[in-house]
mmCIF file of C-alpha atoms in Angstrom:
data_model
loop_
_atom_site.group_PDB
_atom_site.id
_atom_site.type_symbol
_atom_site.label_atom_id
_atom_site.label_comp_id
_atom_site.label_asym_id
_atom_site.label_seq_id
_atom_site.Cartn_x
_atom_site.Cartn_y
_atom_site.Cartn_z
ATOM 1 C CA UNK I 938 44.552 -17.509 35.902
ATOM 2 C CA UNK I 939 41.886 -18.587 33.389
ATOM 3 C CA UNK I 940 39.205 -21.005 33.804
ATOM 4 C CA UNK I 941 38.137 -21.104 30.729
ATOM 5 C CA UNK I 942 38.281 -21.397 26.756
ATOM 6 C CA UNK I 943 36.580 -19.854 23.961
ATOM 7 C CA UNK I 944 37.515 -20.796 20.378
ATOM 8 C CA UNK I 945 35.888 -18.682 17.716
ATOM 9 C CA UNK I 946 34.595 -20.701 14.584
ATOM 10 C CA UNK I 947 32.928 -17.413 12.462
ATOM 11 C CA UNK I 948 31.794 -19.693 9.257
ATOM 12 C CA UNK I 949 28.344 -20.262 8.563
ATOM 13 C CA UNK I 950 26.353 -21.701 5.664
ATOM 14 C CA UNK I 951 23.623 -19.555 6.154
ATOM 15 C CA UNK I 952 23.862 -15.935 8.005
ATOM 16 C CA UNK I 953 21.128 -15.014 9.709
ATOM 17 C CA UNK I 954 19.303 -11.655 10.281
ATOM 18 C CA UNK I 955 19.817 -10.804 13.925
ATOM 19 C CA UNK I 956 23.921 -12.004 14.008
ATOM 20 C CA UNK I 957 26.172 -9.477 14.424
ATOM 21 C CA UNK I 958 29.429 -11.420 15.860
ATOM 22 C CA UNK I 959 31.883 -11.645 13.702
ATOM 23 C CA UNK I 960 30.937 -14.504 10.478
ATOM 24 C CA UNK I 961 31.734 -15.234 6.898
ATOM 25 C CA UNK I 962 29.657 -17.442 4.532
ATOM 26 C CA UNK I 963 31.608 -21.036 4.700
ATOM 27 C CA UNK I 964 31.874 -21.269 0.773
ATOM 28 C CA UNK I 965 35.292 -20.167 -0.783
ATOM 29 C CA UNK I 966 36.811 -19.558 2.557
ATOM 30 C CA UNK I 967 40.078 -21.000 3.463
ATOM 31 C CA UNK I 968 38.555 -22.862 6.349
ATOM 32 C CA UNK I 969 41.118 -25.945 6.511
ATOM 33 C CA UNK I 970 43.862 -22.833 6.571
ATOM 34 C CA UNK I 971 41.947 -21.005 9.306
ATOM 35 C CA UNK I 972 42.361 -24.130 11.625
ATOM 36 C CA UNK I 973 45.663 -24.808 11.494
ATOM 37 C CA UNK I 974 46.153 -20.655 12.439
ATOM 38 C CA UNK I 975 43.723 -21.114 15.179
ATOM 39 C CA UNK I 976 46.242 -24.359 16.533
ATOM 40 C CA UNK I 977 49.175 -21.580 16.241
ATOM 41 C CA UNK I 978 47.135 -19.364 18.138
ATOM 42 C CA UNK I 979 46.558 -21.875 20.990
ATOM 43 C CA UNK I 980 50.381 -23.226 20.841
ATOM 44 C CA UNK I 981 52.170 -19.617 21.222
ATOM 45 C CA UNK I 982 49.397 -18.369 23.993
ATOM 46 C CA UNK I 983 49.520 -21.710 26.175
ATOM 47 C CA UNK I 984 53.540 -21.867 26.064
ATOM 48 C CA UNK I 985 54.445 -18.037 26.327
ATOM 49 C CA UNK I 986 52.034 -17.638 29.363
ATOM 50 C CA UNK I 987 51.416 -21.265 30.809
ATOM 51 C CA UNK I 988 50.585 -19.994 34.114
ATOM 52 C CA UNK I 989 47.512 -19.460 32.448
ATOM 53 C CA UNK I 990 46.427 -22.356 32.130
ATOM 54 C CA UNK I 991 46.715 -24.788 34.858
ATOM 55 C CA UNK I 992 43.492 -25.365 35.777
ATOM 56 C CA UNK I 993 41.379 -24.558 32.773
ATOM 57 C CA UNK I 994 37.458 -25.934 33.735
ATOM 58 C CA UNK I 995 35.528 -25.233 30.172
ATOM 59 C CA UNK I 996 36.301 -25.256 26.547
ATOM 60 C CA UNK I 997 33.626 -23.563 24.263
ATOM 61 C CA UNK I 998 33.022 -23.660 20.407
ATOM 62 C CA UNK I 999 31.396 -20.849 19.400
ATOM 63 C CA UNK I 1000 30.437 -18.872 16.055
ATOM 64 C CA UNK I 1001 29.345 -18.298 13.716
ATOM 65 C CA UNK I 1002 28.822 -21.926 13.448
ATOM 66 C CA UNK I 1003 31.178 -25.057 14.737
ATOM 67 C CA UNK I 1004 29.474 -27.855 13.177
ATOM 68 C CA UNK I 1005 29.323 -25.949 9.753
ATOM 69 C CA UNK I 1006 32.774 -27.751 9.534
ATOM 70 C CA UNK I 1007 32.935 -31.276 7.950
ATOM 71 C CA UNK I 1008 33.619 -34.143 10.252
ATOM 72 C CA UNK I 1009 37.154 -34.400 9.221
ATOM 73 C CA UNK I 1010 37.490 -30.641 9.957
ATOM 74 C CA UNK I 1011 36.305 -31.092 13.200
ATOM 75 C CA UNK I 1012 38.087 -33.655 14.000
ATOM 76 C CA UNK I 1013 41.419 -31.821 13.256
ATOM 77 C CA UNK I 1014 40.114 -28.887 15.318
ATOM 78 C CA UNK I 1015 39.505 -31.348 18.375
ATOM 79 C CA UNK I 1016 43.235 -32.526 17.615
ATOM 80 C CA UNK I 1017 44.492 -29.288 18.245
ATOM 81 C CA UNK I 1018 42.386 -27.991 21.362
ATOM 82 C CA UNK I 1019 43.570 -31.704 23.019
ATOM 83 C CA UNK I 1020 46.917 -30.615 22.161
ATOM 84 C CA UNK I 1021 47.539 -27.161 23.389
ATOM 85 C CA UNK I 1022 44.766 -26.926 25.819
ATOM 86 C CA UNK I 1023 45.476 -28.516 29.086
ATOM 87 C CA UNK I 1024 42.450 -30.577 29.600
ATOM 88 C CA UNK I 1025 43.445 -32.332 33.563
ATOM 89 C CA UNK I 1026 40.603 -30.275 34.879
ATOM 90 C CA UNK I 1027 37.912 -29.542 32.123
ATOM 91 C CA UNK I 1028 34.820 -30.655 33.119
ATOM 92 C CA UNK I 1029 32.519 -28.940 30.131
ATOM 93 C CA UNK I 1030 33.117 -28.763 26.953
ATOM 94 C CA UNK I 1031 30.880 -27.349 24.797
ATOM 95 C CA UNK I 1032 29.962 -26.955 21.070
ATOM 96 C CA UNK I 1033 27.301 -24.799 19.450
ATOM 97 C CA UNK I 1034 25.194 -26.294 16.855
ATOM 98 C CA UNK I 1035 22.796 -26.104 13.922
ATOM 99 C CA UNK I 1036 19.822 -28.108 14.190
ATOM 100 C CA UNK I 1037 20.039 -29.114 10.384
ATOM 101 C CA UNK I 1038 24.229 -29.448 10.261
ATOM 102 C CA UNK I 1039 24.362 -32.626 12.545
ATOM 103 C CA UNK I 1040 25.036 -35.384 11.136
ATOM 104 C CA UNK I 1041 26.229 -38.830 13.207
ATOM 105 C CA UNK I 1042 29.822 -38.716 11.717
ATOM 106 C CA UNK I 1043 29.608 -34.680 13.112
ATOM 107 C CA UNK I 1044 28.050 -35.845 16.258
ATOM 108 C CA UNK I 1045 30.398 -38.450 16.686
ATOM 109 C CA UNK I 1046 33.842 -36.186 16.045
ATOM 110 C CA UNK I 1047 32.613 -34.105 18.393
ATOM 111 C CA UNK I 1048 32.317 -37.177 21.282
ATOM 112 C CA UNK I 1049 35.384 -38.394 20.475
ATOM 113 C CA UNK I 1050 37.260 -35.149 20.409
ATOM 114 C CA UNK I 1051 35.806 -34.621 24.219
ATOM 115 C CA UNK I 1052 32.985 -32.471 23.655
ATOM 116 C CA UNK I 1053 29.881 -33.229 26.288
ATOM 117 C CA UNK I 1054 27.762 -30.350 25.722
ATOM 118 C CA UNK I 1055 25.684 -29.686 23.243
ATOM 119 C CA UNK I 1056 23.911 -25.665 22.753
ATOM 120 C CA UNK I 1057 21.649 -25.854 19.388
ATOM 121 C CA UNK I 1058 19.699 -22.680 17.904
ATOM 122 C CA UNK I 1059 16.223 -23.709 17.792
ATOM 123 C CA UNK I 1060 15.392 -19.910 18.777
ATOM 124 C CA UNK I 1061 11.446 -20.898 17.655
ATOM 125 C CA UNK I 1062 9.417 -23.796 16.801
ATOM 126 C CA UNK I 1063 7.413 -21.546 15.188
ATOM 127 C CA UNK I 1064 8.178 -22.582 11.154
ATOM 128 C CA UNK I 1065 7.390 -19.322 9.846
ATOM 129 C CA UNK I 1066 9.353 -17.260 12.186
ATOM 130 C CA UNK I 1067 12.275 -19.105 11.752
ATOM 131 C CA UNK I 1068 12.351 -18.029 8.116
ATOM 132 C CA UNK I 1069 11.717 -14.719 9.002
ATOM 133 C CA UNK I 1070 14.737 -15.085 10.929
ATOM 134 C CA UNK I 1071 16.926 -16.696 8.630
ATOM 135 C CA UNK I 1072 17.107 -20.035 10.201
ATOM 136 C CA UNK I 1073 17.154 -23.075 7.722
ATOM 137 C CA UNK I 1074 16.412 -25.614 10.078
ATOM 138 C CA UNK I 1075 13.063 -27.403 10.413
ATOM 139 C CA UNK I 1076 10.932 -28.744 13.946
ATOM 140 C CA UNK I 1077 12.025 -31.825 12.386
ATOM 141 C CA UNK I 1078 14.949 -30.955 11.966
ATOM 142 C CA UNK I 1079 15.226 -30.202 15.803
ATOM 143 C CA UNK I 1080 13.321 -33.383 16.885
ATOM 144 C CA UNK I 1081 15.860 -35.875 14.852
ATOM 145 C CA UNK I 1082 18.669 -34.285 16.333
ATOM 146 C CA UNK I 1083 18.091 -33.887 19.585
ATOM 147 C CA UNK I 1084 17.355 -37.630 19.361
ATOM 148 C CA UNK I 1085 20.319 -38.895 17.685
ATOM 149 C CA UNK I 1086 22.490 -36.473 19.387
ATOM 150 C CA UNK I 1087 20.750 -38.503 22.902
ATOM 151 C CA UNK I 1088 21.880 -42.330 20.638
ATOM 152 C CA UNK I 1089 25.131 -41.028 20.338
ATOM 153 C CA UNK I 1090 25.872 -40.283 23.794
ATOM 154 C CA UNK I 1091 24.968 -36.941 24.751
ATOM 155 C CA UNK I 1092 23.238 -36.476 27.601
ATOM 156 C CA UNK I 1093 23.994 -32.436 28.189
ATOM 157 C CA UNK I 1094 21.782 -30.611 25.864
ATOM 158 C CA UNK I 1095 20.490 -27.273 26.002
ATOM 159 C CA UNK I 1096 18.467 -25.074 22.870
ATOM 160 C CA UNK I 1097 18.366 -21.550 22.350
ATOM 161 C CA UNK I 1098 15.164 -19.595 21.931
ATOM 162 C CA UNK I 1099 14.319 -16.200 21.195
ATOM 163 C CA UNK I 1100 11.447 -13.914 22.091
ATOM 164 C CA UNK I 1101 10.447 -10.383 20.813
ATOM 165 C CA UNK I 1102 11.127 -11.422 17.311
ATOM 166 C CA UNK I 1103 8.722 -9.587 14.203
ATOM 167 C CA UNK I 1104 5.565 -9.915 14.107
ATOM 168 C CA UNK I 1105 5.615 -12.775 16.857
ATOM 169 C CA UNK I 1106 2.349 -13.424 18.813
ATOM 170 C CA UNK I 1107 2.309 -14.524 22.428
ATOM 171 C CA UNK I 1108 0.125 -17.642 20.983
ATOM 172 C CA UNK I 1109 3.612 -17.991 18.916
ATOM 173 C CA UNK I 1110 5.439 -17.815 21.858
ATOM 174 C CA UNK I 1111 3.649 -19.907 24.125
ATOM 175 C CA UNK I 1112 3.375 -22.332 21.755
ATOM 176 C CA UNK I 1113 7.095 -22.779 21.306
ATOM 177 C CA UNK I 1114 8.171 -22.909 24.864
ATOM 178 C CA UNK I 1115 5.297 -25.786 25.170
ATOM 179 C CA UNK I 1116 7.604 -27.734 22.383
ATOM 180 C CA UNK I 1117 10.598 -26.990 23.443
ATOM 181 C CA UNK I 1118 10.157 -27.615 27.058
ATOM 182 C CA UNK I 1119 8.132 -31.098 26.089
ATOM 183 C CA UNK I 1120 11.816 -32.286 24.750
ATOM 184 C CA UNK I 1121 12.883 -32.393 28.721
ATOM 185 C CA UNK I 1122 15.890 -30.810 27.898
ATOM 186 C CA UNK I 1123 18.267 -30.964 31.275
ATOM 187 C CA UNK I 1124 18.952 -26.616 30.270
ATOM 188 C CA UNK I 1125 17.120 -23.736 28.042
ATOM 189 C CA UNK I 1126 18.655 -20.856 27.541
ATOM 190 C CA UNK I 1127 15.825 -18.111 26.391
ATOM 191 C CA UNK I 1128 16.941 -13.866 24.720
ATOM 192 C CA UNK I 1129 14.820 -11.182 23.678
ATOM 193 C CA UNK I 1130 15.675 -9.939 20.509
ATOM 194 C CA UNK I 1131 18.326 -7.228 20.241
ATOM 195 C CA UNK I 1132 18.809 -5.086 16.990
ATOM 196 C CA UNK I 1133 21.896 -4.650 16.357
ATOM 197 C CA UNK I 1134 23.833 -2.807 14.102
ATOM 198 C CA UNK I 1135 25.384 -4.655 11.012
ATOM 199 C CA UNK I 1136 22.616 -7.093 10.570
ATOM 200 C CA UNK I 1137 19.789 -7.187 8.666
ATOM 201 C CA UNK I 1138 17.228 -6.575 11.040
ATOM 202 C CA UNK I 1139 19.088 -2.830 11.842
ATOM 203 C CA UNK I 1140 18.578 -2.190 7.907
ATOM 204 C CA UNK I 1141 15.145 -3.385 8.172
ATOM 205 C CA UNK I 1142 14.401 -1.537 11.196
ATOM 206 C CA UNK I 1143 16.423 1.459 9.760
ATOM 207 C CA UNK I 1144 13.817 1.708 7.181
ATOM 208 C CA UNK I 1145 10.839 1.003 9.172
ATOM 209 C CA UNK I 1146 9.929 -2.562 7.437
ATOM 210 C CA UNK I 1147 10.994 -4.467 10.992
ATOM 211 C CA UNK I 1148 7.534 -4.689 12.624
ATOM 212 C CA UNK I 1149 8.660 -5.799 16.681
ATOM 213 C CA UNK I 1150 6.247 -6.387 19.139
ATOM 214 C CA UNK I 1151 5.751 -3.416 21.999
ATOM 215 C CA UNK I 1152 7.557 -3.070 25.213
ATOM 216 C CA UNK I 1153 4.789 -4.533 27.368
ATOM 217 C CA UNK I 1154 4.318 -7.798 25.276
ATOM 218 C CA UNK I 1155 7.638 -8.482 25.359
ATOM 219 C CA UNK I 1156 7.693 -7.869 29.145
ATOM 220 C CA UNK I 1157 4.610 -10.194 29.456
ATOM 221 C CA UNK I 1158 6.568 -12.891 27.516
ATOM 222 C CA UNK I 1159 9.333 -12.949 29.726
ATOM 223 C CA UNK I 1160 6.541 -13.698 32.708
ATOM 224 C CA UNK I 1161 5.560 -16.250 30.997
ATOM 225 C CA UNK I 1162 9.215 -17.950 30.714
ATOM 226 C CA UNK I 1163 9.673 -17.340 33.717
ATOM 227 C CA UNK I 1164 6.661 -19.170 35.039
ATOM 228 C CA UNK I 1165 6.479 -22.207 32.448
ATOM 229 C CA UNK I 1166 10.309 -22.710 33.334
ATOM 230 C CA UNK I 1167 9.467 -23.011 36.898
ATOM 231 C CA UNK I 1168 6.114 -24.945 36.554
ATOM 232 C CA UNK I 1169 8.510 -27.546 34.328
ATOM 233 C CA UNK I 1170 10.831 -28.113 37.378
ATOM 234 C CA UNK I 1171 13.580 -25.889 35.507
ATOM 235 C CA UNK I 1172 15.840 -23.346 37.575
ATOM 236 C CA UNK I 1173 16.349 -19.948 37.079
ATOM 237 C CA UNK I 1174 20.269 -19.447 37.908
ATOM 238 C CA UNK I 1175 20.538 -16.264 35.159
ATOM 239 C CA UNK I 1176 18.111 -13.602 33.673
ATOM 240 C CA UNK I 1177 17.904 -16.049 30.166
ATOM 241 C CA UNK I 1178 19.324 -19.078 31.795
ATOM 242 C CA UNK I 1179 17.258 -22.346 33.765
ATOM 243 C CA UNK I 1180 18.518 -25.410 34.033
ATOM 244 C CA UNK I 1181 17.800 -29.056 36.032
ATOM 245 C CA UNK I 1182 19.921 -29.330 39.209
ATOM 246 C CA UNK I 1183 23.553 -30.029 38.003
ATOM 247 C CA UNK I 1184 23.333 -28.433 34.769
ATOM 248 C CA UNK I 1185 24.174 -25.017 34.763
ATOM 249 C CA UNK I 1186 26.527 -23.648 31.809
ATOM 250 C CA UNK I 1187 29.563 -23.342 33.865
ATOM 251 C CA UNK I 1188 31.265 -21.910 30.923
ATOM 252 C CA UNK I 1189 28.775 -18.827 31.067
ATOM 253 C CA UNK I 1190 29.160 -18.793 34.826
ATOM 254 C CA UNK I 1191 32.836 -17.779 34.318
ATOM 255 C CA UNK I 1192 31.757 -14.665 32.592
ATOM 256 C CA UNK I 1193 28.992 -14.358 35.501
ATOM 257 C CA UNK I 1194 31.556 -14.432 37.996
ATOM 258 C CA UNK I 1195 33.914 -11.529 35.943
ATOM 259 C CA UNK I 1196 36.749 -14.652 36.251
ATOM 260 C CA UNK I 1197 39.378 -14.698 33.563
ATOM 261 C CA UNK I 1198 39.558 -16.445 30.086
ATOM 262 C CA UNK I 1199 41.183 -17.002 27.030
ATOM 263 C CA UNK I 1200 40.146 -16.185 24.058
ATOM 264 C CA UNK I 1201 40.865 -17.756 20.472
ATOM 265 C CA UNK I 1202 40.198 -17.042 16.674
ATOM 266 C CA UNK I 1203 39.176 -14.096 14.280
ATOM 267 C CA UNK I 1204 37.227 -11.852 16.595
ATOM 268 C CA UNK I 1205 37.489 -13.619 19.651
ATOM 269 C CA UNK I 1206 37.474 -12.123 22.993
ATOM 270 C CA UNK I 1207 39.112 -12.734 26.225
ATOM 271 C CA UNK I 1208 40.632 -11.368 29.646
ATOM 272 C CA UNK I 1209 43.930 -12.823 30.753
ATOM 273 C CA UNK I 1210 45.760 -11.340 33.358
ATOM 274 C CA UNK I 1211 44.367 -8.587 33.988
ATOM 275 C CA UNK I 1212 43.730 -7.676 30.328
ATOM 276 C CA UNK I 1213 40.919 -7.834 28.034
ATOM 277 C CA UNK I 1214 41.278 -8.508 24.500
ATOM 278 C CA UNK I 1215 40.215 -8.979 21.251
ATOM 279 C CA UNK I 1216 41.302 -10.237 17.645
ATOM 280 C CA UNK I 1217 41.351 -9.225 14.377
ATOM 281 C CA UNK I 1218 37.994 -9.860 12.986
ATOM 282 C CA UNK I 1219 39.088 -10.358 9.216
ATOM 283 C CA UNK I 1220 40.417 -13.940 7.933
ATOM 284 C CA UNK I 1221 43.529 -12.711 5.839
ATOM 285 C CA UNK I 1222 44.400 -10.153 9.212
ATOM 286 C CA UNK I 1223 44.407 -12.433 11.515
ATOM 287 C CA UNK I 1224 45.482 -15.676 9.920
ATOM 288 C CA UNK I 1225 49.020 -13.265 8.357
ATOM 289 C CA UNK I 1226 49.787 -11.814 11.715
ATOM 290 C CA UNK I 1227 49.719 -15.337 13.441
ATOM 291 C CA UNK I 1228 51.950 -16.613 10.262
ATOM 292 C CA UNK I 1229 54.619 -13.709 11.160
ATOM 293 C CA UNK I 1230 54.734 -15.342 14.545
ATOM 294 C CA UNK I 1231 52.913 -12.379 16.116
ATOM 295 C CA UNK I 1232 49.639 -12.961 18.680
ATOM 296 C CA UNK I 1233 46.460 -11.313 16.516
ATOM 297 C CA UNK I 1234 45.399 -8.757 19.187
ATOM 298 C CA UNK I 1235 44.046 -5.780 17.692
ATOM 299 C CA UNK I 1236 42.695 -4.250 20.961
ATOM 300 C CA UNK I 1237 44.090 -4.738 24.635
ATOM 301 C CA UNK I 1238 42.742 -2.735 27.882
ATOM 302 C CA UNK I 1239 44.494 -3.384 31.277
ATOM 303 C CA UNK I 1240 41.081 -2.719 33.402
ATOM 304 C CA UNK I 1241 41.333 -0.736 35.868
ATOM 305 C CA UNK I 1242 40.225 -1.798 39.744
ATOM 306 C CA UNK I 1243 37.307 0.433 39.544
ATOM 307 C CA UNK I 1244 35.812 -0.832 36.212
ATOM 308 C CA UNK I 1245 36.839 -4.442 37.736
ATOM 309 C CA UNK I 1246 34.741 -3.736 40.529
ATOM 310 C CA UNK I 1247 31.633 -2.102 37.737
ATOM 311 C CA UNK I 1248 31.814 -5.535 35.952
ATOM 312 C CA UNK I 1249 31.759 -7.596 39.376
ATOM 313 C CA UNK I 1250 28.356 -5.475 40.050
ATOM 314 C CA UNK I 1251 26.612 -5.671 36.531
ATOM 315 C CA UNK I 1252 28.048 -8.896 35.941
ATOM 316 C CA UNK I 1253 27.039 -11.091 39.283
ATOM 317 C CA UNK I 1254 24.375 -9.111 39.328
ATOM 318 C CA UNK I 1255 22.679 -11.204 35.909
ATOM 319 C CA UNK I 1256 22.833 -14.292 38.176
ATOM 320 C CA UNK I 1257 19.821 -14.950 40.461
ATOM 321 C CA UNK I 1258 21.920 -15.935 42.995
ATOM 322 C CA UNK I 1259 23.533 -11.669 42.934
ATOM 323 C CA UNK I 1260 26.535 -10.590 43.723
ATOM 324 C CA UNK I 1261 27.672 -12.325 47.249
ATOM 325 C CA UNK I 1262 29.098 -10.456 50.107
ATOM 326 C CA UNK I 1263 31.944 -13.445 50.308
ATOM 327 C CA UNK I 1264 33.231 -12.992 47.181
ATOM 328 C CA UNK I 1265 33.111 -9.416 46.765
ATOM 329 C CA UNK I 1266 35.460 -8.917 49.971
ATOM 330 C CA UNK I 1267 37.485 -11.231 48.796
ATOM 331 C CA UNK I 1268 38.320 -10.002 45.475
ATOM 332 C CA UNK I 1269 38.522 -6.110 46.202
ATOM 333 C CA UNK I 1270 39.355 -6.453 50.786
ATOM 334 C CA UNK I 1271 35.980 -3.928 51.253
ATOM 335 C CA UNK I 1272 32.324 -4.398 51.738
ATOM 336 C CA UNK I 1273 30.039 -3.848 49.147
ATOM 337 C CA UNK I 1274 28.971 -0.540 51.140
ATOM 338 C CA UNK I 1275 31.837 0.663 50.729
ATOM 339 C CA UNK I 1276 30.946 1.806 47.567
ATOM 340 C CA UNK I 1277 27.648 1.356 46.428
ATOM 341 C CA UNK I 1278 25.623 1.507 49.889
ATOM 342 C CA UNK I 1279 23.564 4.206 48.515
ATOM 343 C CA UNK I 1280 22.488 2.589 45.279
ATOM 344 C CA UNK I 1281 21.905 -0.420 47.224
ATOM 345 C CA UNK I 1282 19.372 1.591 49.850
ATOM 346 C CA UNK I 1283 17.696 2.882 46.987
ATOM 347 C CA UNK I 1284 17.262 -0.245 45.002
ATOM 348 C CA UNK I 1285 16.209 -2.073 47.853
ATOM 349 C CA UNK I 1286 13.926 0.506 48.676
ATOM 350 C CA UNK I 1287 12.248 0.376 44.851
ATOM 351 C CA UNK I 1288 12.102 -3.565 45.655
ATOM 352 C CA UNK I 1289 14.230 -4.009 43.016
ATOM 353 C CA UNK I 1290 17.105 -5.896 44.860
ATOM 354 C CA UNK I 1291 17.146 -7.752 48.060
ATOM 355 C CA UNK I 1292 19.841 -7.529 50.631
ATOM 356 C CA UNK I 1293 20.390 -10.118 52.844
ATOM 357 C CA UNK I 1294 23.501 -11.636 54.575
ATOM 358 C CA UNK I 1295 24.512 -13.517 51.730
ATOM 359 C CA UNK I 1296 24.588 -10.615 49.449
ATOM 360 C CA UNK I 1297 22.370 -8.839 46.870
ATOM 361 C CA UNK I 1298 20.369 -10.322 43.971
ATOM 362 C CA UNK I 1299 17.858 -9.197 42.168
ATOM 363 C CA UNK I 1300 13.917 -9.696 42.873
ATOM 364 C CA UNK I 1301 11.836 -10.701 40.337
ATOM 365 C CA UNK I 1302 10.875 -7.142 39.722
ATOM 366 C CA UNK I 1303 13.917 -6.337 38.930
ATOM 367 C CA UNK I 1304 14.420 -8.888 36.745
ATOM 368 C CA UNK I 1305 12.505 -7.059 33.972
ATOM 369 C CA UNK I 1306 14.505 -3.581 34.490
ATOM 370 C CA UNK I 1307 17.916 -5.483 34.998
ATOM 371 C CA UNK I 1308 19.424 -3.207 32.031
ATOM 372 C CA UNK I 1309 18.272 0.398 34.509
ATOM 373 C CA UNK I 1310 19.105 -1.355 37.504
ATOM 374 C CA UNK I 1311 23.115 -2.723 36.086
ATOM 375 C CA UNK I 1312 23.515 0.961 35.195
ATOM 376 C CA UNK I 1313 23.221 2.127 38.545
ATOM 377 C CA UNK I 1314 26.246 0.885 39.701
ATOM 378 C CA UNK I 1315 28.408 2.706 36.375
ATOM 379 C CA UNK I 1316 29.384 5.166 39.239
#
């Protein structure tokens, strides 16, 4: 059964270097056409499999970017989710967001369509990083949001940042985490860079022209986070993740937890029953084979109840609270030494976990390696 919902919107006005999920620049695209497919989408999921969806807890824009839409665009989207989606039992709902795309009318479609969570990508207050980047947006930009965004009701806010970027400085870096955590923000969500391939960072970096700051600096700016987070009164509950009491993303926790959920739009993911998913990428694919009455899957994978158990590990695992004994006996009827005593000895051992009666999780050590120390449980 799913307890959540993630609704692909891959439009942007404004792509930007490091993005590899699956986007198309908003202009000339049949965008209007694309929502009314993704409201097919949601109507022949939710009624061929309702089981599904009886107690559905999150609902999550994503992108490319959601508020690249026009108000009116968004609130036809809105129509549709509150139509299909059974919402008894949502208690997030969340919408990414451009600092410089949200307007009051936006902000406003978005209240009255149900969303109560707001996640915008600042990624840097630092002005000439962000065009470095490929942001648009401004610190101004930022700072007049965030406060009309608060006028019009929001309360649940959380920003983006990003560390590890070219050519950034750990003045740089310091100095944005002092801005961004001077907005008292009730959640921060904080990512090294990644290269990835298709983006223009990989070409860069393909051609040596992508300058990135070395291992250790990027090590020592995660130390940093980590203790400017907690000197602010913020919780760690993930690797890139802190939050006030009450605040956590429960959307992302659903992932955490390897729980099931549905996934909607061009490119969109999910894991129903057993199954994970995904869609056709490109517009004209996916919006034809929802218009022959057909569900847009281009990839499914029943997983199997040793990779279920992989994902529990390397999953749970991202979470500061680990992987708990309860759970883990519940889901698979074993103990976690079962399996993966032996990696847990030696972990333990290289104080990069700790083992208690509650479960594993792990120590702050291990927070820097968590990549090596996921990998160890791939048995």
């Amino acid at each position: 059964m799913a307890r959540g919902v993630y609704i692909h919107i891959p439009f942007c006005h404004q792509i930007c270097n490091y993005c590899d999920f699956n986007k198309f620049y908003f202009q000339n695209q049949p965008v209007d056409d694309y929502i009314e497919m993704l409201g097919q989408e949601m109507a022949f999921v939710t009624q061929k499999n309702p089981e599904h969806f009886q107690q559905i807890e999150t609902v999550f824009l994503g992108g490319g970017t959601p508020t690249a839409l026009s108000p009116q665009q968004l609130k036809r989207l809105l129509e549709l989710i509150q139509t299909y989606i059974p919402m008894d039992y949502v208690t997030e709902f969340t919408s990414e967001a451009n600092p410089d795309e949200l307007s009051a009318d936006k902000l406003y479609a978005l209240l009255d369509g149900g969303v109560n969570r707001l996640s915008m990508g600042v990624q840097s207050f630092d002005e000439e990083l962000l065009q470095k980047i490929g942001r648009t947006h401004s610190n101004e930009h930022v700072y007049d949001t965030i406060a009309l965004a608060k006028k019009v009701g929001f309360v649940n806010i959380s920003i983006d940042l990003m560390y590890g970027l070219p050519g950034q400085t750990m003045a740089q870096w310091r100095d944005s985490l002092a801005k961004a955590l001077a907005l008292k923000l009730p959640h921060y969500s904080a990512y090294s860079l990644i290269v990835e391939p298709k983006t223009i960072f990989y070409n860069q970096y393909a051609k040596g022209k992508l300058h990135l700051p070395t291992e250790d600096l990027e090590a020592d700016m995660y130390d940093v986070l980590m203790l400017e987070m907690e000197a602010s009164g913020l919780q760690q509950y993930e690797i890139s993740n802190f939050a006030q009491p009450g605040f956590h993303s429960v959307h992302n926790q659903i992932y955490w937890d390897n729980d099931e959920y549905a996934g909607f739009g061009a490119g969109a993911h999910g894991y129903l029953a057993g199954v994970r998913y995904s869609n056709h990428g490109p517009l004209k694919k996916y919006m034809e084979t929802i218009k022959n009455g057909d569900l847009p899957y281009v990839h499914e994978h029943l997983v199997t109840p040793n990779e279920r158990r992989e994902e529990q590990m390397f999953l749970g695992l991202r979470k500061t609270a680990g992987v708990l004994h309860s759970i883990y006996e519940e889901k698979f009827q074993e103990s976690l030494y079962v399996r993966y005593g032996k990696v847990i000895d030696k972990l333990v051992s290289e104080e990069l976990l700790v083992h208690d009666t509650a479960g594993i999780r792990l120590t702050r050590k291990g927070r820097f390696v968590g990549n090596e120390v996921f990998q160890q449980f791939l048995l």
